[in-house]
Amino acid sequence: MPESSAADRLAAALAPEIRALPAGTRLPSTRALQARYSAGPVTVQRAMALLRARGLVVTRPGEGVYAAAPAPARAPADLGWQAAALAAQPAGAEDVERMVAVPPPGVLSLTSSYPDRSLQPAGLLAAAAGRVARRDSAWTRADPAGVAELRELFAAELDAAVRPDGITVTPGGQAALTTVLRALGRPGSPVLIESPTYLGTLAAARAAGLVPVPVPVDADGVRPDLLRSALARTGATVVACQPRHANPTGATLAAGRREAVLAAAADAGAFVVEDDWVRDLDLDGPTPPPLRCMDPGGHVVHIRSLSKPVAAGLRIAGVAASGPAAARIRQVAVSSGLFTAPLLQHTAVEVLTSAGWRRHLAGLRRTLRERRDALWAALTRELPGLALPARPGGGLTAWLPLPPGTDEAAVVAALLARGVAVAPGRPFFPADPPGPHLRVSYAAAPPADLAAAAAHLAAVLPGRPG
């Protein structure tokens, strides 16, 4: 068990006892607490630090730790004025917050599009971060565009379609989306977005003051004819898409559509923001290379994140662009956060260049394939009448259409009552959805749990025994 978790538990055990003590009562020594709770000295020290932060104890140097006097009662602050001062919150912000929230204890959370902790390369990360933390360069000011070695690695992945000086490193894919849409769009202007699409794209667009305009997708990705029509109708100069295993549908833009999509953008003088969110996670063979590799005119801005294949806490992404757009993106990134933490950037370089990186990816893909197949087998078995889409060829999530007329919010609530959390489909649509859906992450749990979730779904759907 991590030391911090043990300290949390020890602090929780001690808090009621300390509250019952008269102020100024000396607590048992660290050695006594170690013996009483079978805890290590570091755990006791961290628990005391937590209790000090909560105002329950005070430390007297050279004497020990004492119960603190209760804090004087305060009347609740009147914060009603903030409702008038705050502007209206952009739609979708709460949906993103719910998606990344840590689930309550005992709940099987299939809402997040991150692999669970068991799939993180903990040893690889620990070794990389340990080496990096000893370097001065990990803690000093970095180039605002990013560490040179990391930018070179991101550029090399695009087969010379962009130079390293066209790469800007950001703290994760969501920050990259936010930065790019702020840099390329103008408040009040339209942005064309796949429908359905990733929640974070919608939230970033709305936060930038852009107006999302939906462009329907099918099993082969965005439709070039509808994209061209929407560009002409709206005058939009920004298109946001996920050509590889799109979130939530899992669709990959067909090879035969790619030139038509790029031609539509070029004819309209528009940028294509290519969110290559699962670059490393093809599960059934390779998908086509990024659109950026087919774009000599600088229309495609490519985003590549490391959080999905490595770990959610490695908040590192690279944005590839050309010309004035690259400079504008870099300037917006600098104005937002100055630079991305060098410790994380150098750790990313260590991970990407290590001998264990390819082995990790191979094992990750194998496990994700097993989980995806287990979920599909369970859904087929438990819900033979459900019109399942084609099994996604990669990525991390499944997009499940529910029977027409189903109240998806009621289904989500019923599943949560059974201890299973899934994402409702409605928030993934920029406009009115064509029907009810659920998004389920098969990356978030082992096969047995996914099978149980499918059984719960069968039990709560209308017309089936609960």
Protein backbone atom coordinates (compact mmCIF):
# COMPACT_ATOMS: atom_id res chain seq x y z
CA MET A 1 0.00 0.00 0.00
CA PRO A 2 1.44 3.44 -0.86
CA GLU A 3 2.83 5.32 2.14
CA SER A 4 0.45 8.24 1.55
CA SER A 5 -2.59 5.95 1.73
CA ALA A 6 -1.34 4.46 4.99
CA ALA A 7 -0.83 7.98 6.38
CA ASP A 8 -4.37 8.93 5.36
CA ARG A 9 -5.75 5.91 7.21
CA LEU A 10 -3.68 6.59 10.32
CA ALA A 11 -4.75 10.25 10.37
CA ALA A 12 -8.38 9.20 10.03
CA ALA A 13 -8.01 6.77 12.95
CA LEU A 14 -6.35 9.35 15.20
CA ALA A 15 -8.63 12.31 14.42
CA PRO A 16 -11.63 11.26 16.61
CA GLU A 17 -9.38 10.51 19.55
CA ILE A 18 -7.59 13.87 19.24
CA ARG A 19 -10.88 15.78 19.02
CA ALA A 20 -11.93 14.19 22.32
CA LEU A 21 -8.76 15.34 24.12
CA PRO A 22 -8.51 18.60 26.07
CA ALA A 23 -6.48 21.23 24.24
CA GLY A 24 -2.79 21.03 25.11
CA THR A 25 -2.80 17.29 25.80
CA ARG A 26 0.44 15.72 24.62
CA LEU A 27 0.07 12.90 22.10
CA PRO A 28 2.01 9.64 22.40
CA SER A 29 5.49 9.65 20.92
CA THR A 30 6.19 8.61 17.34
CA ARG A 31 7.68 5.36 18.62
CA ALA A 32 4.54 4.63 20.66
CA LEU A 33 2.27 5.32 17.68
CA GLN A 34 4.41 3.07 15.50
CA ALA A 35 3.99 0.22 17.94
CA ARG A 36 0.28 0.81 18.51
CA TYR A 37 -0.68 1.02 14.81
CA SER A 38 2.07 -1.16 13.30
CA ALA A 39 3.12 1.80 11.20
CA GLY A 40 6.48 2.99 9.96
CA PRO A 41 8.07 6.26 11.08
CA VAL A 42 7.44 7.94 7.72
CA THR A 43 3.75 7.00 7.91
CA VAL A 44 3.45 8.50 11.41
CA GLN A 45 5.25 11.69 10.35
CA ARG A 46 2.98 12.14 7.34
CA ALA A 47 -0.13 11.46 9.42
CA MET A 48 0.96 14.16 11.88
CA ALA A 49 1.49 16.56 8.98
CA LEU A 50 -2.04 15.86 7.76
CA LEU A 51 -3.46 16.42 11.24
CA ARG A 52 -1.55 19.70 11.57
CA ALA A 53 -2.94 20.85 8.23
CA ARG A 54 -6.44 20.09 9.52
CA GLY A 55 -5.85 22.15 12.66
CA LEU A 56 -6.12 19.18 15.05
CA VAL A 57 -2.57 19.19 16.45
CA VAL A 58 0.31 21.61 17.03
CA THR A 59 3.99 20.79 17.21
CA ARG A 60 6.26 22.27 19.87
CA PRO A 61 9.90 21.85 18.80
CA GLY A 62 11.83 19.75 21.27
CA GLU A 63 8.72 18.85 23.24
CA GLY A 64 6.32 16.85 21.06
CA VAL A 65 2.90 17.01 19.43
CA TYR A 66 -0.15 18.36 21.30
CA ALA A 67 -3.90 18.48 20.74
CA ALA A 68 -4.82 21.88 19.32
CA ALA A 69 -7.49 24.14 20.69
CA PRO A 70 -10.71 23.98 18.66
CA ALA A 71 -10.92 26.69 16.04
CA PRO A 72 -13.48 29.40 16.86
CA ALA A 73 -16.80 28.92 15.12
CA ARG A 74 -17.32 31.10 12.09
CA ALA A 75 -20.55 32.11 10.46
CA PRO A 76 -20.82 30.74 6.92
CA ALA A 77 -19.60 33.28 4.38
CA ASP A 78 -22.21 34.88 2.18
CA LEU A 79 -21.01 34.08 -1.33
CA GLY A 80 -24.19 35.03 -3.11
CA TRP A 81 -22.45 38.01 -4.74
CA GLN A 82 -20.41 35.58 -6.86
CA ALA A 83 -23.49 34.46 -8.77
CA ALA A 84 -23.85 37.99 -10.12
CA ALA A 85 -20.14 38.52 -10.75
CA LEU A 86 -19.41 35.23 -12.54
CA ALA A 87 -20.22 34.93 -16.20
CA ALA A 88 -22.30 32.01 -17.40
CA GLN A 89 -20.27 28.81 -17.38
CA PRO A 90 -19.61 27.32 -20.82
CA ALA A 91 -21.75 24.28 -21.48
CA GLY A 92 -19.99 20.95 -21.04
CA ALA A 93 -17.51 21.94 -18.32
CA GLU A 94 -19.38 19.93 -15.68
CA ASP A 95 -19.53 16.90 -17.99
CA VAL A 96 -15.73 16.86 -18.30
CA GLU A 97 -15.35 17.26 -14.54
CA ARG A 98 -17.63 14.27 -13.93
CA MET A 99 -15.74 12.21 -16.50
CA VAL A 100 -12.38 12.61 -14.75
CA ALA A 101 -13.70 12.48 -11.16
CA VAL A 102 -12.34 9.76 -8.91
CA PRO A 103 -15.17 7.25 -8.35
CA PRO A 104 -16.55 6.59 -4.86
CA PRO A 105 -15.21 3.51 -3.07
CA GLY A 106 -16.84 0.31 -4.25
CA VAL A 107 -17.95 1.67 -7.63
CA LEU A 108 -16.71 0.05 -10.82
CA SER A 109 -15.96 3.14 -12.90
CA LEU A 110 -16.11 2.63 -16.67
CA THR A 111 -16.42 6.35 -17.39
CA SER A 112 -12.78 7.33 -17.84
CA SER A 113 -10.91 6.82 -21.10
CA TYR A 114 -7.67 6.07 -19.24
CA PRO A 115 -6.33 2.54 -18.74
CA ASP A 116 -6.52 1.47 -15.12
CA ARG A 117 -3.49 1.59 -12.86
CA SER A 118 -2.58 -2.05 -13.43
CA LEU A 119 -1.74 -1.19 -17.05
CA GLN A 120 0.66 1.63 -16.22
CA PRO A 121 4.40 0.87 -16.60
CA ALA A 122 5.07 1.68 -12.96
CA GLY A 123 8.62 0.32 -12.92
CA LEU A 124 9.55 2.05 -16.16
CA LEU A 125 8.14 5.36 -14.93
CA ALA A 126 9.77 5.10 -11.50
CA ALA A 127 13.18 4.37 -12.99
CA ALA A 128 12.85 7.16 -15.54
CA ALA A 129 11.65 9.74 -13.01
CA GLY A 130 14.34 8.69 -10.54
CA ARG A 131 17.11 9.27 -13.07
CA VAL A 132 15.64 12.57 -14.20
CA ALA A 133 15.02 13.95 -10.68
CA ARG A 134 18.77 13.94 -9.99
CA ARG A 135 19.46 16.32 -12.88
CA ASP A 136 19.51 20.10 -12.49
CA SER A 137 17.68 20.39 -15.83
CA ALA A 138 14.60 18.77 -14.28
CA TRP A 139 14.07 21.69 -11.96
CA THR A 140 15.24 24.72 -13.90
CA ARG A 141 13.42 26.91 -16.38
CA ALA A 142 12.81 25.15 -19.71
CA ASP A 143 12.51 26.35 -23.29
CA PRO A 144 8.91 27.61 -23.52
CA ALA A 145 8.34 25.46 -26.61
CA GLY A 146 9.56 22.33 -24.84
CA VAL A 147 12.68 20.28 -24.17
CA ALA A 148 14.63 19.87 -27.43
CA GLU A 149 14.97 16.08 -27.20
CA LEU A 150 11.24 15.60 -26.71
CA ARG A 151 10.35 17.90 -29.59
CA GLU A 152 12.71 15.93 -31.82
CA LEU A 153 11.04 12.67 -30.83
CA PHE A 154 7.56 14.04 -31.56
CA ALA A 155 8.71 15.44 -34.91
CA ALA A 156 10.36 12.14 -35.88
CA GLU A 157 7.07 10.30 -35.38
CA LEU A 158 5.55 12.40 -38.17
CA ASP A 159 8.09 11.29 -40.81
CA ALA A 160 9.57 14.73 -41.47
CA ALA A 161 6.12 16.26 -41.97
CA VAL A 162 7.12 18.89 -39.41
CA ARG A 163 10.40 20.19 -38.02
CA PRO A 164 11.21 20.09 -34.30
CA ASP A 165 10.87 23.89 -34.17
CA GLY A 166 7.23 23.40 -35.19
CA ILE A 167 6.51 21.40 -32.03
CA THR A 168 5.12 22.93 -28.86
CA VAL A 169 4.99 20.77 -25.72
CA THR A 170 1.92 21.20 -23.50
CA PRO A 171 0.86 19.67 -20.15
CA GLY A 172 -1.41 16.99 -21.65
CA GLY A 173 -3.79 16.57 -24.54
CA GLN A 174 -6.60 18.62 -23.01
CA ALA A 175 -4.25 21.57 -22.54
CA ALA A 176 -3.15 21.10 -26.15
CA LEU A 177 -6.73 21.24 -27.41
CA THR A 178 -7.47 24.32 -25.33
CA THR A 179 -4.31 26.07 -26.53
CA VAL A 180 -4.81 25.24 -30.21
CA LEU A 181 -8.46 26.26 -30.32
CA ARG A 182 -7.69 29.53 -28.56
CA ALA A 183 -4.83 30.19 -30.97
CA LEU A 184 -6.65 29.36 -34.20
CA GLY A 185 -10.21 30.47 -33.48
CA ARG A 186 -11.81 33.81 -32.83
CA PRO A 187 -14.43 34.24 -30.09
CA GLY A 188 -17.88 33.96 -31.59
CA SER A 189 -16.69 32.14 -34.72
CA PRO A 190 -17.83 28.62 -35.68
CA VAL A 191 -15.70 25.50 -35.29
CA LEU A 192 -16.70 22.32 -37.11
CA ILE A 193 -16.70 19.30 -34.83
CA GLU A 194 -17.45 15.64 -35.43
CA SER A 195 -20.78 14.51 -34.01
CA PRO A 196 -20.53 12.76 -31.63
CA THR A 197 -17.13 13.84 -30.37
CA TYR A 198 -14.84 13.90 -27.36
CA LEU A 199 -16.29 15.89 -24.44
CA GLY A 200 -13.02 17.72 -23.91
CA THR A 201 -13.05 19.07 -27.45
CA LEU A 202 -16.49 20.56 -26.93
CA ALA A 203 -15.50 22.03 -23.56
CA ALA A 204 -12.28 23.54 -24.96
CA ALA A 205 -14.10 25.04 -27.94
CA ARG A 206 -16.80 26.62 -25.79
CA ALA A 207 -14.26 27.90 -23.27
CA ALA A 208 -12.47 29.62 -26.16
CA GLY A 209 -15.72 31.33 -27.10
CA LEU A 210 -16.17 29.27 -30.26
CA VAL A 211 -19.51 27.96 -31.50
CA PRO A 212 -19.43 24.19 -32.16
CA VAL A 213 -21.13 23.16 -35.41
CA PRO A 214 -21.75 19.39 -35.73
CA VAL A 215 -20.63 17.39 -38.75
CA PRO A 216 -22.06 13.84 -38.70
CA VAL A 217 -19.80 10.79 -38.76
CA ASP A 218 -20.41 7.19 -39.71
CA ALA A 219 -18.41 3.98 -39.36
CA ASP A 220 -15.73 5.42 -41.70
CA GLY A 221 -15.33 8.71 -39.86
CA VAL A 222 -16.37 12.19 -40.84
CA ARG A 223 -18.19 12.48 -44.17
CA PRO A 224 -16.21 14.68 -46.59
CA ASP A 225 -19.32 15.83 -48.47
CA LEU A 226 -20.99 17.06 -45.29
CA LEU A 227 -17.73 18.63 -44.14
CA ARG A 228 -17.34 20.57 -47.38
CA SER A 229 -20.97 21.71 -47.18
CA ALA A 230 -20.57 22.85 -43.57
CA LEU A 231 -17.39 24.78 -44.39
CA ALA A 232 -19.16 26.61 -47.20
CA ARG A 233 -22.29 27.28 -45.15
CA THR A 234 -20.59 28.55 -41.98
CA GLY A 235 -17.34 30.08 -43.22
CA ALA A 236 -15.53 28.17 -40.45
CA THR A 237 -11.73 28.20 -40.51
CA VAL A 238 -11.19 25.46 -37.91
CA VAL A 239 -12.19 21.78 -38.03
CA ALA A 240 -11.58 19.51 -35.02
CA CYS A 241 -11.47 15.75 -35.51
CA GLN A 242 -10.04 12.46 -34.27
CA PRO A 243 -9.20 10.43 -37.38
CA ARG A 244 -7.84 7.44 -35.42
CA HIS A 245 -10.29 5.44 -33.23
CA ALA A 246 -12.41 8.50 -32.47
CA ASN A 247 -13.72 9.03 -28.96
CA PRO A 248 -16.47 7.95 -28.39
CA THR A 249 -17.42 6.05 -31.58
CA GLY A 250 -14.14 4.22 -32.19
CA ALA A 251 -14.37 5.06 -35.91
CA THR A 252 -11.21 5.55 -37.97
CA LEU A 253 -11.29 7.91 -40.94
CA ALA A 254 -11.20 5.65 -44.01
CA ALA A 255 -8.15 5.89 -46.24
CA GLY A 256 -10.38 6.78 -49.21
CA ARG A 257 -11.79 9.82 -47.37
CA ARG A 258 -8.58 11.40 -46.18
CA GLU A 259 -7.59 13.27 -49.31
CA ALA A 260 -11.15 14.56 -49.67
CA VAL A 261 -11.14 15.86 -46.09
CA LEU A 262 -7.83 17.64 -46.64
CA ALA A 263 -9.00 19.03 -49.97
CA ALA A 264 -12.15 20.43 -48.38
CA ALA A 265 -10.09 22.17 -45.70
CA ALA A 266 -7.56 23.50 -48.21
CA ASP A 267 -10.26 24.87 -50.51
CA ALA A 268 -11.87 26.66 -47.57
CA GLY A 269 -8.59 27.96 -46.17
CA ALA A 270 -9.26 26.14 -42.92
CA PHE A 271 -7.16 24.43 -40.27
CA VAL A 272 -7.75 20.79 -39.32
CA VAL A 273 -7.00 20.09 -35.67
CA GLU A 274 -6.04 16.41 -35.64
CA ASP A 275 -6.34 15.00 -32.13
CA ASP A 276 -4.29 11.78 -32.42
CA TRP A 277 -5.31 10.75 -28.90
CA VAL A 278 -4.52 6.99 -29.16
CA ARG A 279 -1.62 7.07 -31.60
CA ASP A 280 -0.10 3.94 -30.01
CA LEU A 281 -3.24 1.88 -29.50
CA ASP A 282 -4.15 0.14 -32.76
CA LEU A 283 -5.43 -3.27 -31.67
CA ASP A 284 -6.26 -4.97 -34.99
CA GLY A 285 -3.40 -3.93 -37.19
CA PRO A 286 -2.04 -0.55 -38.25
CA THR A 287 -4.30 2.33 -39.22
CA PRO A 288 -3.34 4.99 -41.80
CA PRO A 289 -0.66 7.52 -40.83
CA PRO A 290 -1.70 10.89 -39.41
CA LEU A 291 -3.33 13.44 -41.69
CA ARG A 292 -0.36 15.68 -40.90
CA CYS A 293 1.84 13.33 -42.97
CA MET A 294 -0.36 13.98 -46.03
CA ASP A 295 -0.47 17.75 -45.64
CA PRO A 296 2.22 19.83 -47.38
CA GLY A 297 0.26 23.07 -47.03
CA GLY A 298 0.28 23.49 -43.26
CA HIS A 299 -3.47 23.03 -42.81
CA VAL A 300 -3.22 20.20 -40.25
CA VAL A 301 -2.30 20.89 -36.62
CA HIS A 302 -1.46 17.55 -35.04
CA ILE A 303 -1.83 16.75 -31.32
CA ARG A 304 -0.15 13.70 -29.82
CA SER A 305 -0.55 12.87 -26.11
CA LEU A 306 1.37 10.45 -23.89
CA SER A 307 -1.17 10.23 -21.07
CA LYS A 308 -3.17 7.35 -22.58
CA PRO A 309 -0.34 4.91 -23.47
CA VAL A 310 1.78 5.70 -20.41
CA ALA A 311 -0.13 7.06 -17.40
CA ALA A 312 -2.76 9.69 -16.67
CA GLY A 313 -0.28 11.59 -14.50
CA LEU A 314 2.28 12.00 -17.28
CA ARG A 315 0.64 15.17 -18.55
CA ILE A 316 2.64 15.61 -21.73
CA ALA A 317 1.52 16.28 -25.30
CA GLY A 318 3.11 17.64 -28.45
CA VAL A 319 1.44 20.03 -30.88
CA ALA A 320 2.84 20.02 -34.43
CA ALA A 321 2.16 22.98 -36.71
CA SER A 322 3.82 25.05 -39.43
CA GLY A 323 4.33 28.71 -40.19
CA PRO A 324 2.58 31.53 -38.32
CA ALA A 325 0.18 29.01 -36.76
CA ALA A 326 3.08 27.32 -34.94
CA ALA A 327 4.23 30.65 -33.56
CA ARG A 328 0.72 31.62 -32.49
CA ILE A 329 0.19 28.27 -30.72
CA ARG A 330 3.50 28.62 -28.89
CA GLN A 331 2.63 32.15 -27.78
CA VAL A 332 -0.77 31.09 -26.44
CA ALA A 333 0.82 28.15 -24.61
CA VAL A 334 3.38 30.46 -23.00
CA SER A 335 0.73 32.96 -21.95
CA SER A 336 -1.27 30.15 -20.33
CA GLY A 337 1.46 28.43 -18.34
CA LEU A 338 4.93 29.75 -19.32
CA PHE A 339 6.32 26.24 -19.89
CA THR A 340 5.58 22.59 -19.19
CA ALA A 341 7.27 21.02 -16.16
CA PRO A 342 10.81 19.95 -17.23
CA LEU A 343 10.66 17.00 -14.82
CA LEU A 344 7.77 15.49 -16.77
CA GLN A 345 9.28 16.34 -20.15
CA HIS A 346 12.61 14.68 -19.37
CA THR A 347 10.78 11.71 -17.85
CA ALA A 348 8.84 11.36 -21.10
CA VAL A 349 12.11 11.35 -23.08
CA GLU A 350 13.49 8.62 -20.82
CA VAL A 351 10.36 6.52 -21.27
CA LEU A 352 10.15 6.91 -25.05
CA THR A 353 13.82 6.04 -25.57
CA SER A 354 14.00 3.15 -23.09
CA ALA A 355 14.30 -0.49 -24.07
CA GLY A 356 11.11 -1.23 -22.16
CA TRP A 357 8.86 1.19 -24.07
CA ARG A 358 8.07 -1.12 -26.99
CA ARG A 359 7.58 -4.06 -24.63
CA HIS A 360 5.14 -2.00 -22.58
CA LEU A 361 3.14 -1.02 -25.68
CA ALA A 362 2.96 -4.62 -26.86
CA GLY A 363 1.68 -5.78 -23.49
CA LEU A 364 -0.77 -2.87 -23.23
CA ARG A 365 -2.24 -3.61 -26.66
CA ARG A 366 -2.56 -7.29 -25.82
CA THR A 367 -4.42 -6.59 -22.60
CA LEU A 368 -6.69 -3.99 -24.20
CA ARG A 369 -7.53 -6.44 -26.98
CA GLU A 370 -8.48 -9.08 -24.40
CA ARG A 371 -10.66 -6.62 -22.50
CA ARG A 372 -12.37 -5.30 -25.60
CA ASP A 373 -13.13 -8.81 -26.81
CA ALA A 374 -14.39 -9.81 -23.36
CA LEU A 375 -16.78 -6.86 -23.27
CA TRP A 376 -18.10 -7.59 -26.75
CA ALA A 377 -18.60 -11.27 -25.93
CA ALA A 378 -20.46 -10.36 -22.73
CA LEU A 379 -22.69 -7.82 -24.48
CA THR A 380 -23.51 -10.31 -27.22
CA ARG A 381 -24.37 -12.94 -24.63
CA GLU A 382 -26.32 -10.74 -22.23
CA LEU A 383 -28.04 -8.48 -24.80
CA PRO A 384 -28.54 -10.49 -27.99
CA GLY A 385 -31.12 -8.02 -29.27
CA LEU A 386 -28.91 -4.93 -28.88
CA ALA A 387 -27.73 -3.50 -32.20
CA LEU A 388 -24.02 -3.44 -31.43
CA PRO A 389 -21.79 -1.41 -33.76
CA ALA A 390 -18.67 -2.90 -35.31
CA ARG A 391 -16.07 -3.75 -32.72
CA PRO A 392 -13.56 -0.86 -32.51
CA GLY A 393 -10.19 -1.62 -34.03
CA GLY A 394 -8.35 0.24 -31.31
CA GLY A 395 -8.60 2.90 -28.65
CA LEU A 396 -10.04 2.53 -25.18
CA THR A 397 -13.83 2.86 -25.27
CA ALA A 398 -17.02 1.30 -26.65
CA TRP A 399 -19.97 3.32 -27.98
CA LEU A 400 -23.24 1.51 -27.34
CA PRO A 401 -26.55 2.54 -28.93
CA LEU A 402 -29.52 1.86 -26.67
CA PRO A 403 -32.97 0.82 -27.92
CA PRO A 404 -34.97 3.78 -29.32
CA GLY A 405 -36.89 5.63 -26.64
CA THR A 406 -34.64 4.46 -23.79
CA ASP A 407 -34.06 7.06 -21.09
CA GLU A 408 -30.26 6.95 -21.04
CA ALA A 409 -30.05 9.07 -17.87
CA ALA A 410 -32.29 6.57 -16.06
CA VAL A 411 -30.12 3.68 -17.28
CA VAL A 412 -26.96 5.44 -16.06
CA ALA A 413 -28.57 6.07 -12.66
CA ALA A 414 -29.79 2.47 -12.37
CA LEU A 415 -26.32 1.16 -13.18
CA LEU A 416 -24.75 3.45 -10.60
CA ALA A 417 -27.19 2.12 -8.01
CA ARG A 418 -25.75 -1.31 -8.81
CA GLY A 419 -22.19 -0.05 -8.39
CA VAL A 420 -21.31 0.48 -12.07
CA ALA A 421 -20.54 3.94 -13.49
CA VAL A 422 -20.78 4.58 -17.23
CA ALA A 423 -21.01 7.78 -19.28
CA PRO A 424 -24.30 8.92 -20.83
CA GLY A 425 -24.16 9.60 -24.56
CA ARG A 426 -25.95 12.95 -24.67
CA PRO A 427 -23.00 15.18 -23.66
CA PHE A 428 -20.86 13.85 -26.55
CA PHE A 429 -23.10 15.52 -29.15
CA PRO A 430 -22.60 19.19 -30.07
CA ALA A 431 -26.33 19.38 -30.85
CA ASP A 432 -29.37 17.13 -30.42
CA PRO A 433 -28.45 13.42 -30.44
CA PRO A 434 -30.15 11.03 -32.86
CA GLY A 435 -30.81 8.55 -30.07
CA PRO A 436 -29.70 7.27 -26.66
CA HIS A 437 -26.18 5.92 -26.16
CA LEU A 438 -23.69 4.92 -23.49
CA ARG A 439 -19.91 5.17 -23.55
CA VAL A 440 -18.14 2.35 -21.73
CA SER A 441 -14.39 2.17 -21.14
CA TYR A 442 -13.07 -1.36 -21.62
CA ALA A 443 -9.62 -0.09 -20.61
CA ALA A 444 -10.77 0.58 -17.07
CA ALA A 445 -11.40 -2.94 -15.76
CA PRO A 446 -10.43 -6.62 -16.21
CA PRO A 447 -12.61 -9.03 -18.24
CA ALA A 448 -14.56 -10.41 -15.27
CA ASP A 449 -15.66 -6.94 -14.19
CA LEU A 450 -16.62 -6.03 -17.76
CA ALA A 451 -18.74 -9.17 -18.00
CA ALA A 452 -20.46 -8.26 -14.73
CA ALA A 453 -21.12 -4.74 -16.02
CA ALA A 454 -22.75 -6.18 -19.16
CA ALA A 455 -25.00 -8.34 -16.99
CA HIS A 456 -26.02 -5.29 -14.95
CA LEU A 457 -26.79 -3.38 -18.14
CA ALA A 458 -29.02 -6.22 -19.34
CA ALA A 459 -30.84 -6.17 -16.01
CA VAL A 460 -31.61 -2.44 -15.99
CA LEU A 461 -32.67 -1.94 -19.61
CA PRO A 462 -36.44 -1.49 -19.95
CA GLY A 463 -38.36 -4.68 -20.64
CA ARG A 464 -35.77 -6.95 -19.04
CA PRO A 465 -35.84 -8.59 -15.62
CA GLY A 466 -34.02 -6.57 -12.98
